[in-house]
Tab-separated table of C-alpha atoms in Angstrom:
chain	number	residue	atom	x	y	z
A	1	MET	CA	-18.331	21.056	20.119
A	2	LEU	CA	-19.150	20.330	16.492
A	3	ARG	CA	-16.400	18.881	14.274
A	4	ILE	CA	-17.077	17.796	10.727
A	5	SER	CA	-14.892	15.294	8.923
A	6	PRO	CA	-12.618	17.153	6.469
A	7	LEU	CA	-14.045	14.869	3.794
A	8	PHE	CA	-16.975	17.330	3.807
A	9	SER	CA	-14.926	20.525	3.566
A	10	ASP	CA	-15.039	23.153	0.802
A	11	GLY	CA	-14.709	21.638	-2.648
A	12	ALA	CA	-15.770	18.163	-1.553
A	13	VAL	CA	-17.062	15.574	-4.017
A	14	LEU	CA	-19.912	13.413	-2.732
A	15	CYS	CA	-21.022	10.166	-4.357
A	16	ARG	CA	-23.956	10.375	-6.727
A	17	GLY	CA	-26.802	7.863	-6.825
A	18	LYS	CA	-26.256	6.537	-3.298
A	19	GLU	CA	-27.307	7.607	0.177
A	20	LEU	CA	-24.969	10.331	1.383
A	21	ARG	CA	-23.437	9.540	4.748
A	22	ILE	CA	-22.352	12.694	6.590
A	23	PHE	CA	-20.400	12.228	9.814
A	24	GLY	CA	-18.281	13.967	12.398
A	25	GLU	CA	-18.028	14.631	16.118
A	26	ALA	CA	-20.413	16.314	18.560
A	27	GLU	CA	-21.317	16.309	22.240
A	28	ASP	CA	-23.262	13.244	23.353
A	29	GLY	CA	-26.974	13.860	22.971
A	30	ALA	CA	-26.531	16.818	20.623
A	31	ARG	CA	-29.070	16.915	17.787
A	32	VAL	CA	-27.255	17.613	14.542
A	33	HIS	CA	-29.105	18.902	11.492
A	34	CYS	CA	-27.764	18.846	7.942
A	35	GLU	CA	-28.971	20.422	4.696
A	36	LEU	CA	-27.668	20.031	1.166
A	37	ARG	CA	-28.607	22.958	-1.071
A	38	ASP	CA	-28.033	23.651	-4.743
A	39	GLY	CA	-26.480	26.746	-6.299
A	40	LYS	CA	-29.794	28.588	-6.151
A	41	ASP	CA	-30.267	27.749	-2.462
A	42	GLY	CA	-32.894	25.140	-3.259
A	43	LEU	CA	-33.116	22.335	-0.702
A	44	LEU	CA	-31.902	19.032	-2.157
A	45	ALA	CA	-31.850	16.891	0.978
A	46	GLN	CA	-31.826	17.190	4.755
A	47	GLY	CA	-31.356	14.924	7.746
A	48	ASP	CA	-30.988	14.791	11.501
A	49	ALA	CA	-28.930	12.694	13.877
A	50	VAL	CA	-28.300	12.482	17.623
A	51	ALA	CA	-24.662	12.201	18.630
A	52	ALA	CA	-23.604	9.201	20.710
A	53	GLU	CA	-20.163	8.402	22.095
A	54	GLY	CA	-18.954	11.692	20.662
A	55	LYS	CA	-19.895	10.924	17.059
A	56	PHE	CA	-22.811	11.444	14.702
A	57	LEU	CA	-23.840	9.930	11.384
A	58	MET	CA	-26.726	11.096	9.243
A	59	LEU	CA	-28.071	9.822	5.945
A	60	LEU	CA	-29.204	12.077	3.117
A	61	ALA	CA	-31.203	10.990	0.088
A	62	PRO	CA	-29.298	9.963	-3.079
A	63	GLN	CA	-28.580	12.781	-5.504
A	64	GLU	CA	-27.889	13.230	-9.187
A	65	ALA	CA	-24.563	14.627	-10.355
A	66	ARG	CA	-24.257	18.396	-10.012
A	67	THR	CA	-21.873	21.171	-8.974
A	68	GLY	CA	-22.030	24.360	-6.907
A	69	CYS	CA	-23.782	22.941	-3.847
A	70	ARG	CA	-23.596	23.976	-0.200
A	71	LEU	CA	-23.541	21.656	2.797
A	72	LEU	CA	-24.813	23.169	6.051
A	73	ILE	CA	-24.474	21.364	9.393
A	74	THR	CA	-25.465	22.684	12.829
A	75	ASP	CA	-25.944	21.396	16.358
A	76	GLY	CA	-27.855	24.508	17.401
A	77	THR	CA	-24.746	26.148	18.801
A	78	ASP	CA	-22.102	25.792	16.124
A	79	THR	CA	-22.779	25.948	12.400
A	80	PHE	CA	-20.577	24.629	9.618
A	81	CYS	CA	-20.948	25.476	5.924
A	82	ALA	CA	-19.001	23.816	3.083
A	83	LEU	CA	-19.037	25.658	-0.240
A	84	ASP	CA	-18.483	24.499	-3.817
A	85	VAL	CA	-19.583	20.941	-3.039
A	86	SER	CA	-20.091	18.626	-6.010
A	87	ILE	CA	-21.974	15.381	-6.530
A	88	GLY	CA	-20.319	12.843	-8.812
A	89	GLU	CA	-18.112	9.753	-8.789
A	90	VAL	CA	-15.863	9.083	-5.784
A	91	PHE	CA	-13.082	6.499	-5.830
A	92	LEU	CA	-10.734	5.424	-3.069
A	93	ALA	CA	-7.214	4.949	-4.494
A	94	GLY	CA	-5.160	2.690	-2.247
A	95	GLY	CA	-2.025	0.588	-2.132
A	96	GLN	CA	1.693	1.191	-1.917
A	97	SER	CA	4.352	3.175	-3.758
A	98	ASN	CA	3.245	2.723	-7.368
A	99	MET	CA	-0.175	4.092	-6.476
A	100	GLU	CA	1.441	6.709	-4.260
A	101	LEU	CA	3.816	7.962	-6.969
A	102	ALA	CA	2.795	11.601	-7.397
A	103	LEU	CA	1.981	13.334	-10.649
A	104	LYS	CA	4.973	15.630	-10.220
A	105	ASP	CA	7.256	12.579	-10.397
A	106	ALA	CA	5.541	10.858	-13.335
A	107	ASP	CA	6.170	11.097	-17.042
A	108	GLU	CA	4.355	14.177	-18.416
A	109	GLY	CA	3.672	15.341	-14.863
A	110	PRO	CA	5.595	18.641	-14.717
A	111	ASP	CA	4.211	19.793	-18.079
A	112	LEU	CA	0.660	18.815	-17.143
A	113	ILE	CA	0.853	20.567	-13.780
A	114	ARG	CA	1.849	23.844	-15.403
A	115	ALA	CA	-1.164	23.950	-17.696
A	116	HIS	CA	-3.931	21.483	-16.818
A	117	VAL	CA	-7.357	22.853	-15.941
A	118	ASN	CA	-10.215	20.640	-14.829
A	119	PRO	CA	-12.045	21.793	-11.689
A	120	MET	CA	-14.372	18.807	-12.106
A	121	VAL	CA	-11.526	16.506	-11.027
A	122	ARG	CA	-10.680	16.843	-7.339
A	123	TYR	CA	-8.656	14.875	-4.842
A	124	PHE	CA	-8.237	14.434	-1.115
A	125	ASN	CA	-5.031	12.868	0.224
A	126	VAL	CA	-5.342	11.165	3.600
A	127	PRO	CA	-2.466	12.352	5.848
A	128	LYS	CA	0.232	9.708	6.236
A	129	PHE	CA	0.562	8.641	9.854
A	130	GLY	CA	1.198	5.178	11.248
A	131	TYR	CA	-0.244	5.974	14.670
A	132	PHE	CA	-2.510	8.533	16.300
A	133	CYS	CA	-0.725	11.535	17.767
A	134	ASP	CA	-1.197	15.297	18.042
A	135	GLU	CA	0.561	15.871	14.716
A	136	ARG	CA	-1.770	13.422	12.999
A	137	GLU	CA	-4.847	15.073	14.497
A	138	GLU	CA	-3.719	18.487	13.294
A	139	ALA	CA	-2.912	17.178	9.806
A	140	TRP	CA	-6.351	15.559	9.629
A	141	LYS	CA	-8.060	18.815	10.601
A	142	GLN	CA	-6.140	20.670	7.881
A	143	ALA	CA	-6.689	18.089	5.111
A	144	ARG	CA	-8.703	19.503	2.215
A	145	TRP	CA	-10.025	18.703	-1.238
A	146	GLN	CA	-8.074	20.225	-4.127
A	147	ALA	CA	-9.236	20.868	-7.682
A	148	ILE	CA	-7.033	20.317	-10.707
A	149	GLY	CA	-5.713	23.614	-12.056
A	150	PRO	CA	-2.451	25.255	-13.175
A	151	GLY	CA	0.231	24.744	-10.549
A	152	ARG	CA	-1.973	22.404	-8.504
A	153	GLY	CA	-2.208	18.647	-8.351
A	154	LYS	CA	1.474	17.971	-7.734
A	155	ASP	CA	0.788	15.374	-5.049
A	156	ILE	CA	-2.185	13.547	-6.544
A	157	SER	CA	-1.547	9.897	-7.316
A	158	ALA	CA	-0.448	9.852	-10.960
A	159	VAL	CA	-2.323	6.596	-11.606
A	160	ALA	CA	-5.517	8.005	-10.103
A	161	TYR	CA	-5.041	11.295	-11.971
A	162	PHE	CA	-4.931	9.707	-15.419
A	163	PHE	CA	-7.895	7.497	-14.495
A	164	ALA	CA	-9.963	10.407	-13.207
A	165	MET	CA	-9.175	12.796	-16.047
A	166	LYS	CA	-10.258	10.310	-18.681
A	167	LEU	CA	-13.343	9.222	-16.750
A	168	GLN	CA	-14.424	12.817	-16.166
A	169	ARG	CA	-14.149	13.631	-19.867
A	170	LYS	CA	-16.202	10.536	-20.672
A	171	LEU	CA	-18.986	11.130	-18.135
A	172	GLY	CA	-18.974	14.929	-18.029
A	173	ILE	CA	-19.558	14.958	-14.260
A	174	PRO	CA	-17.333	15.583	-11.213
A	175	VAL	CA	-14.861	12.859	-10.253
A	176	GLY	CA	-13.266	12.759	-6.818
A	177	ILE	CA	-10.223	10.741	-5.754
A	178	ILE	CA	-9.444	9.928	-2.125
A	179	GLY	CA	-5.797	8.871	-1.887
A	180	SER	CA	-4.836	6.491	0.934
A	181	PHE	CA	-1.488	4.813	0.259
A	182	TRP	CA	1.951	4.187	1.747
A	183	GLY	CA	5.063	2.983	-0.053
A	184	GLY	CA	6.395	-0.354	1.173
A	185	SER	CA	3.163	-1.386	2.873
A	186	SER	CA	1.976	-4.985	2.962
A	187	ILE	CA	-1.609	-5.840	2.143
A	188	THR	CA	-1.939	-6.809	5.814
A	189	CYS	CA	-1.429	-3.174	6.826
A	190	TRP	CA	-4.760	-2.312	5.216
A	191	MET	CA	-7.000	-4.666	7.238
A	192	ASP	CA	-7.773	-4.337	10.937
A	193	GLU	CA	-6.435	-6.879	13.409
A	194	ALA	CA	-9.827	-8.476	14.075
A	195	TRP	CA	-10.339	-9.069	10.372
A	196	LEU	CA	-6.814	-10.451	9.900
A	197	ARG	CA	-7.595	-13.107	12.487
A	198	ARG	CA	-10.364	-14.431	10.234
A	199	THR	CA	-7.925	-16.024	7.762
A	200	GLY	CA	-5.054	-18.375	8.457
A	201	GLU	CA	-2.585	-16.280	6.504
A	202	GLY	CA	-3.736	-13.035	8.101
A	203	PHE	CA	-3.393	-14.617	11.522
A	204	ARG	CA	0.130	-15.815	10.644
A	205	PHE	CA	1.218	-12.266	9.762
A	206	LEU	CA	-0.372	-10.793	12.871
A	207	SER	CA	0.790	-13.406	15.373
A	208	GLY	CA	4.335	-13.297	14.005
A	209	TYR	CA	4.424	-9.535	14.432
A	210	LEU	CA	3.051	-9.730	17.973
A	211	GLU	CA	5.655	-12.326	18.948
A	212	ARG	CA	8.533	-10.313	17.507
A	213	THR	CA	7.461	-7.082	19.221
A	214	ALA	CA	6.352	-8.498	22.562
A	215	GLY	CA	7.478	-6.281	25.428
A	216	MET	CA	8.199	-3.217	23.311
A	217	ASP	CA	7.123	0.070	24.861
A	218	PRO	CA	4.931	2.066	22.443
A	219	ALA	CA	6.403	5.269	23.874
A	220	ASP	CA	9.841	4.298	22.572
A	221	TYR	CA	8.836	3.700	18.978
A	222	PRO	CA	8.564	7.301	17.685
A	223	GLU	CA	12.236	7.882	18.476
A	224	ILE	CA	13.225	4.522	16.937
A	225	TYR	CA	11.324	5.402	13.762
A	226	ARG	CA	12.811	8.901	13.652
A	227	ARG	CA	16.341	7.473	13.739
A	228	TYR	CA	15.409	5.011	11.000
A	229	GLN	CA	14.115	7.845	8.794
A	230	GLU	CA	17.338	9.790	9.324
A	231	THR	CA	19.430	6.741	8.393
A	232	LEU	CA	17.366	6.093	5.273
A	233	ALA	CA	17.503	9.764	4.235
A	234	ALA	CA	21.298	9.783	4.631
A	235	TRP	CA	21.606	6.629	2.529
A	236	ASN	CA	19.405	8.148	-0.185
A	237	ARG	CA	21.578	11.267	-0.270
A	238	ASP	CA	24.726	9.181	-0.641
A	239	ALA	CA	23.138	6.990	-3.295
A	240	ASP	CA	21.872	9.998	-5.284
A	241	ALA	CA	25.334	11.585	-5.123
A	242	TYR	CA	26.956	8.392	-6.389
A	243	ARG	CA	24.460	8.049	-9.239
A	244	ALA	CA	25.057	11.675	-10.235
A	245	ALA	CA	28.816	11.083	-10.316
A	246	HIS	CA	28.498	7.736	-12.146
A	247	PRO	CA	25.773	8.047	-14.820
A	248	GLY	CA	24.422	4.718	-15.977
A	249	CYS	CA	25.453	2.786	-12.884
A	250	ASP	CA	23.098	0.051	-11.739
A	251	GLY	CA	21.806	-0.734	-8.278
A	252	GLU	CA	24.482	-3.322	-7.550
A	253	GLU	CA	27.209	-0.724	-8.133
A	254	VAL	CA	25.421	1.711	-5.823
A	255	PHE	CA	25.179	-0.903	-3.100
A	256	ARG	CA	28.868	-1.724	-3.378
A	257	ALA	CA	29.734	1.959	-3.097
A	258	VAL	CA	27.408	3.147	-0.309
A	259	GLY	CA	26.192	-0.073	1.274
A	260	GLU	CA	22.892	-1.939	1.252
A	261	CYS	CA	19.789	0.224	1.407
A	262	PRO	CA	18.369	0.245	4.962
A	263	TRP	CA	14.867	0.049	3.492
A	264	GLN	CA	13.207	-2.232	6.019
A	265	ALA	CA	11.661	-0.171	8.780
A	266	PRO	CA	11.995	-1.386	12.371
A	267	GLU	CA	8.959	-3.225	13.674
A	268	GLY	CA	7.089	-2.002	16.694
A	269	PRO	CA	3.947	-0.343	18.025
A	270	GLY	CA	3.248	2.671	15.864
A	271	SER	CA	5.086	1.378	12.808
A	272	PRO	CA	3.080	2.151	9.661
A	273	PHE	CA	4.106	-1.305	8.430
A	274	ARG	CA	2.593	-3.307	11.272
A	275	PRO	CA	-0.374	-5.535	10.419
A	276	GLY	CA	-3.573	-3.534	10.777
A	277	GLY	CA	-1.837	-0.215	11.388
A	278	LEU	CA	-2.731	1.756	8.278
A	279	TYR	CA	-6.307	0.531	8.377
A	280	GLU	CA	-6.629	2.229	11.763
A	281	THR	CA	-5.088	5.545	10.748
A	282	MET	CA	-5.867	5.867	7.015
A	283	ILE	CA	-9.000	3.800	6.271
A	284	ALA	CA	-11.131	3.830	9.420
A	285	PRO	CA	-11.321	7.666	9.512
A	286	LEU	CA	-13.003	7.551	6.086
A	287	LEU	CA	-15.818	5.272	7.205
A	288	PRO	CA	-18.612	4.970	6.286
A	289	LEU	CA	-18.291	7.311	3.293
A	290	SER	CA	-20.329	6.465	0.199
A	291	LEU	CA	-18.079	5.454	-2.713
A	292	THR	CA	-18.358	4.594	-6.388
A	293	GLY	CA	-15.528	2.057	-6.174
A	294	PHE	CA	-11.913	1.251	-5.368
A	295	LEU	CA	-8.646	1.583	-7.285
A	296	TYR	CA	-5.848	-0.570	-5.856
A	297	TYR	CA	-2.177	-1.085	-6.766
A	298	GLN	CA	-0.180	-3.130	-4.274
A	299	GLY	CA	1.702	-6.390	-3.929
A	300	GLU	CA	5.373	-5.613	-4.429
A	301	GLU	CA	6.053	-5.768	-0.702
A	302	ASP	CA	4.414	-9.177	-0.390
A	303	THR	CA	6.153	-11.028	-3.243
A	304	ALA	CA	8.627	-12.642	-0.849
A	305	ARG	CA	6.405	-12.738	2.226
A	306	THR	CA	3.472	-14.977	1.324
A	307	ASP	CA	2.418	-17.672	-1.111
A	308	GLN	CA	-1.237	-17.124	-0.174
A	309	TYR	CA	-1.701	-13.583	-1.430
A	310	ASP	CA	-5.000	-14.614	-3.024
A	311	ALA	CA	-6.479	-15.377	0.391
A	312	LEU	CA	-5.283	-12.033	1.736
A	313	MET	CA	-6.601	-10.099	-1.253
A	314	VAL	CA	-10.006	-11.764	-1.142
A	315	SER	CA	-10.095	-10.851	2.545
A	316	LEU	CA	-9.090	-7.235	1.849
A	317	ILE	CA	-11.803	-6.781	-0.790
A	318	ALA	CA	-14.414	-8.223	1.554
A	319	ARG	CA	-13.210	-6.056	4.449
A	320	TRP	CA	-13.275	-2.806	2.520
A	321	ARG	CA	-16.694	-3.513	1.049
A	322	THR	CA	-18.084	-4.351	4.470
A	323	ALA	CA	-16.481	-1.309	6.086
A	324	PHE	CA	-17.892	1.040	3.447
A	325	ARG	CA	-21.323	-0.614	3.735
A	326	ASP	CA	-21.634	-1.797	0.156
A	327	GLU	CA	-20.952	-5.477	-0.558
A	328	GLY	CA	-21.006	-4.871	-4.308
A	329	LEU	CA	-18.531	-1.985	-4.555
A	330	PRO	CA	-16.459	-2.363	-7.741
A	331	PHE	CA	-12.824	-3.196	-7.034
A	332	LEU	CA	-10.396	-2.333	-9.857
A	333	PHE	CA	-6.809	-3.349	-9.275
A	334	VAL	CA	-3.449	-3.590	-10.982
A	335	GLN	CA	-1.620	-6.858	-11.474
A	336	LEU	CA	2.108	-6.533	-10.866
A	337	PRO	CA	4.283	-6.063	-13.951
A	338	MET	CA	7.500	-7.976	-14.519
A	339	PHE	CA	10.429	-6.891	-12.388
A	340	ARG	CA	13.816	-7.981	-11.191
A	341	GLU	CA	16.970	-6.137	-10.231
A	342	THR	CA	19.589	-5.942	-12.959
A	343	TRP	CA	22.015	-8.148	-11.036
A	344	ALA	CA	19.527	-10.622	-9.571
A	345	GLU	CA	18.202	-13.914	-10.856
A	346	ASP	CA	14.469	-14.161	-11.377
A	347	GLY	CA	13.114	-16.013	-8.379
A	348	LYS	CA	9.637	-16.098	-9.948
A	349	THR	CA	8.104	-14.567	-6.812
A	350	TRP	CA	6.513	-11.758	-8.816
A	351	ALA	CA	5.053	-14.250	-11.277
A	352	ALA	CA	3.666	-16.309	-8.406
A	353	LEU	CA	2.007	-13.259	-6.877
A	354	ARG	CA	0.550	-12.274	-10.258
A	355	LEU	CA	-1.090	-15.694	-10.385
A	356	ARG	CA	-2.534	-15.190	-6.912
A	357	GLN	CA	-3.877	-11.794	-7.965
A	358	SER	CA	-5.695	-13.333	-10.924
A	359	GLU	CA	-7.112	-16.055	-8.667
A	360	ALA	CA	-8.447	-13.417	-6.291
A	361	ARG	CA	-10.114	-11.645	-9.214
A	362	ASP	CA	-11.763	-14.895	-10.294
A	363	ARG	CA	-13.073	-15.547	-6.800
A	364	MET	CA	-14.646	-12.139	-6.146
A	365	ARG	CA	-17.526	-10.639	-8.096
A	366	ASN	CA	-17.446	-7.036	-9.313
A	367	THR	CA	-13.676	-7.054	-9.636
A	368	ALA	CA	-11.428	-6.343	-12.619
A	369	MET	CA	-7.667	-6.579	-13.026
A	370	VAL	CA	-5.312	-4.582	-15.221
A	371	CYS	CA	-2.594	-6.669	-16.845
A	372	LEU	CA	0.624	-4.651	-16.770
A	373	LEU	CA	3.056	-7.336	-17.849
A	374	ASP	CA	4.302	-5.263	-20.781
A	375	GLU	CA	5.081	-2.215	-18.643
A	376	GLY	CA	7.693	-3.625	-16.272
A	377	GLU	CA	11.198	-2.151	-16.322
A	378	LEU	CA	14.380	-4.037	-15.548
A	379	GLY	CA	15.918	-2.653	-12.365
A	380	ASN	CA	13.176	-0.053	-11.829
A	381	ILE	CA	10.446	-0.999	-9.399
A	382	HIS	CA	8.737	2.385	-9.901
A	383	PRO	CA	8.109	2.953	-13.630
A	384	THR	CA	7.036	6.538	-14.196
A	385	ASN	CA	4.723	5.930	-17.150
A	386	LYS	CA	1.555	6.040	-15.084
A	387	ARG	CA	-0.739	7.177	-17.898
A	388	VAL	CA	-0.977	3.634	-19.215
A	389	VAL	CA	-1.891	2.308	-15.757
A	390	GLY	CA	-4.590	4.880	-15.086
A	391	GLU	CA	-6.093	4.607	-18.548
A	392	ARG	CA	-6.195	0.820	-18.391
A	393	LEU	CA	-8.075	1.107	-15.111
A	394	TYR	CA	-10.460	3.472	-16.883
A	395	ALA	CA	-10.926	0.928	-19.674
A	396	LEU	CA	-11.868	-1.701	-17.084
A	397	ALA	CA	-14.293	0.642	-15.357
A	398	LEU	CA	-16.366	1.141	-18.503
A	399	PRO	CA	-17.787	-2.402	-18.684
A	400	LEU	CA	-17.634	-3.208	-14.972
A	401	ILE	CA	-19.287	-0.049	-13.605
A	402	TYR	CA	-20.971	1.660	-16.543
A	403	GLY	CA	-22.005	-1.251	-18.761
A	404	GLU	CA	-20.168	0.115	-21.772
A	405	ALA	CA	-17.664	-1.463	-24.082
A	406	GLY	CA	-14.141	-1.251	-22.744
A	407	GLU	CA	-10.794	-2.833	-23.353
A	408	ALA	CA	-9.729	-5.522	-20.898
A	409	SER	CA	-6.952	-8.072	-20.670
A	410	PRO	CA	-7.818	-11.413	-22.309
A	411	ARG	CA	-8.310	-14.350	-19.972
A	412	VAL	CA	-7.716	-17.996	-20.813
A	413	ILE	CA	-10.956	-19.918	-20.307
A	414	GLY	CA	-10.055	-23.248	-21.868
A	415	LYS	CA	-7.318	-25.324	-23.490
A	416	ARG	CA	-6.822	-28.288	-25.812
A	417	VAL	CA	-3.617	-30.339	-26.056
A	418	GLN	CA	-2.595	-32.253	-29.173
A	419	GLY	CA	0.902	-33.666	-29.065
A	420	SER	CA	3.326	-30.801	-28.665
A	421	MET	CA	0.718	-28.155	-29.457
A	422	MET	CA	-1.607	-26.465	-27.000
A	423	THR	CA	-4.597	-24.436	-28.146
A	424	LEU	CA	-5.915	-21.855	-25.715
A	425	LEU	CA	-9.398	-20.378	-25.719
A	426	THR	CA	-9.563	-16.757	-24.569
A	427	ASP	CA	-12.590	-14.698	-23.654
A	428	GLN	CA	-11.712	-12.016	-26.213
A	429	PRO	CA	-9.225	-11.464	-29.053
A	430	LEU	CA	-5.575	-11.549	-28.115
A	431	LEU	CA	-3.984	-8.593	-29.849
A	432	SER	CA	-0.567	-6.990	-30.025
A	433	ARG	CA	-0.540	-3.215	-29.624
A	434	ASP	CA	2.456	-2.766	-31.904
A	435	GLY	CA	1.311	-5.255	-34.549
A	436	ARG	CA	4.287	-7.528	-33.932
A	437	GLU	CA	4.199	-11.127	-32.772
A	438	PRO	CA	3.302	-11.323	-29.082
A	439	ALA	CA	6.298	-12.042	-26.899
A	440	LEU	CA	7.000	-12.982	-23.293
A	441	LEU	CA	5.047	-16.235	-23.499
A	442	GLU	CA	5.839	-18.919	-20.951
A	443	LEU	CA	4.149	-22.256	-20.380
A	444	ALA	CA	4.571	-23.728	-16.918
A	445	GLY	CA	4.329	-27.352	-15.830
A	446	ALA	CA	4.333	-28.832	-12.391
A	447	GLU	CA	8.083	-28.454	-11.970
A	448	ASN	CA	9.331	-25.963	-14.531
A	449	ALA	CA	8.486	-23.649	-17.381
A	450	ASP	CA	9.356	-23.621	-21.059
A	451	PRO	CA	10.466	-20.100	-21.968
A	452	GLU	CA	10.916	-21.126	-25.619
A	453	ALA	CA	7.219	-21.542	-26.264
A	454	GLU	CA	6.051	-19.354	-29.107
A	455	PHE	CA	2.833	-18.194	-30.718
A	456	ARG	CA	1.785	-19.812	-33.974
A	457	GLU	CA	-1.285	-18.014	-35.284
A	458	LEU	CA	-4.533	-16.305	-34.464
A	459	ILE	CA	-7.725	-18.137	-35.441
A	460	ASN	CA	-10.948	-16.147	-35.718
A	461	GLY	CA	-9.686	-13.651	-33.187
A	462	LYS	CA	-10.217	-16.084	-30.327
A	463	TYR	CA	-7.769	-18.950	-30.434
A	464	LYS	CA	-4.024	-19.018	-30.083
A	465	ASP	CA	-1.868	-21.985	-30.979
A	466	GLN	CA	1.267	-22.317	-28.935
A	467	TYR	CA	4.233	-24.606	-29.537
A	468	THR	CA	6.209	-26.003	-26.684
A	469	LYS	CA	8.864	-28.730	-26.578
A	470	ALA	CA	6.893	-30.764	-24.064
A	471	THR	CA	3.443	-30.528	-22.539
A	472	GLN	CA	3.382	-31.341	-18.846
């Protein structure tokens, strides 16, 4: 019995410049042989492995970028051959709904899908399952790489799409995206239970979940979750009907008309939202694939659940790097934009989490963070302009991964206070894209913030003077 991970199916993109880790399942003791050949049938690399505990892993020599390869794997009885294999850049795109938002639902998406052609950009979406079951196993067997072409690419992450398309044009080599995301997921879903226990905040999430679900029968949960999905689908239908009949209505009006959204899924064994769950079903099956780096967009779910998001994010970065066997893997992530519901007061929880995200970036090497403060939309937690997100990630990748000049968000690295004026030192010029005075400035003290602070002038492209009524 020889089973190859679908990550190595036809059209796969393998990571250039690093050892290639090829894995799958085979009978214990079976000797598995693998060959990577170019388009002219020339041997590029080969390796052997002996299966143990039903699995095998073999290492092939690093390769330069190329297309049109074949991957042949045999255990002497069964032989597997993957065609049209490419060597290039491979990124894991993870997170929750804003990373998950598909190209078909994004601005420009429908027009791009009708006409775009770039077979050098390919993607593999990990099947969405919160627990292992027969349906998940079948979906995993059927999962395949897809190349960008007319009518294809509807379900690729829009953020990852815009990142990959621009990067591919820049490098001129294949770019592969592996999408592993789930709307509404906490950062704790994406680390295994053993790793969560290594931090106080991770342990708090996990132990709280275990206490609340103690005594639940795992066999009961699929039916509980099915009923929840039906209830949520019915609410969405009612809400969509009300919005269609009342153009321009806001969320508060919808809630008054059809009731509060039953968004929160029931907890229990098998819930995709349990701590550690999605790591088991959507990250572990990818290990230990060789990667170029990570793209990550998550945090919305945790704005009201933790004030120690920095500790959790540092832990996540360390876990993923360890799991994928590369402690220096670049980690590019998106800082949350501004958001609040139209009827709600700003509780500052999003701002607090943004601060924790920046602290995590400062604590971990080989990380970069996209500032998206200017792209938030009042009352819309899922802005559909994903081009700007993907292309800002691309701009961060240039200096972090490729050593080239790229645009990044300025960071404050020093300050000087004189009376009511504060001068901030930034690590690069602070510019306004539209040429107007920068807005949305807020200075915070120990107890409160001064929203009336304003910019004064730009000095030598590096300093900004800011007025505030009082410096705390």
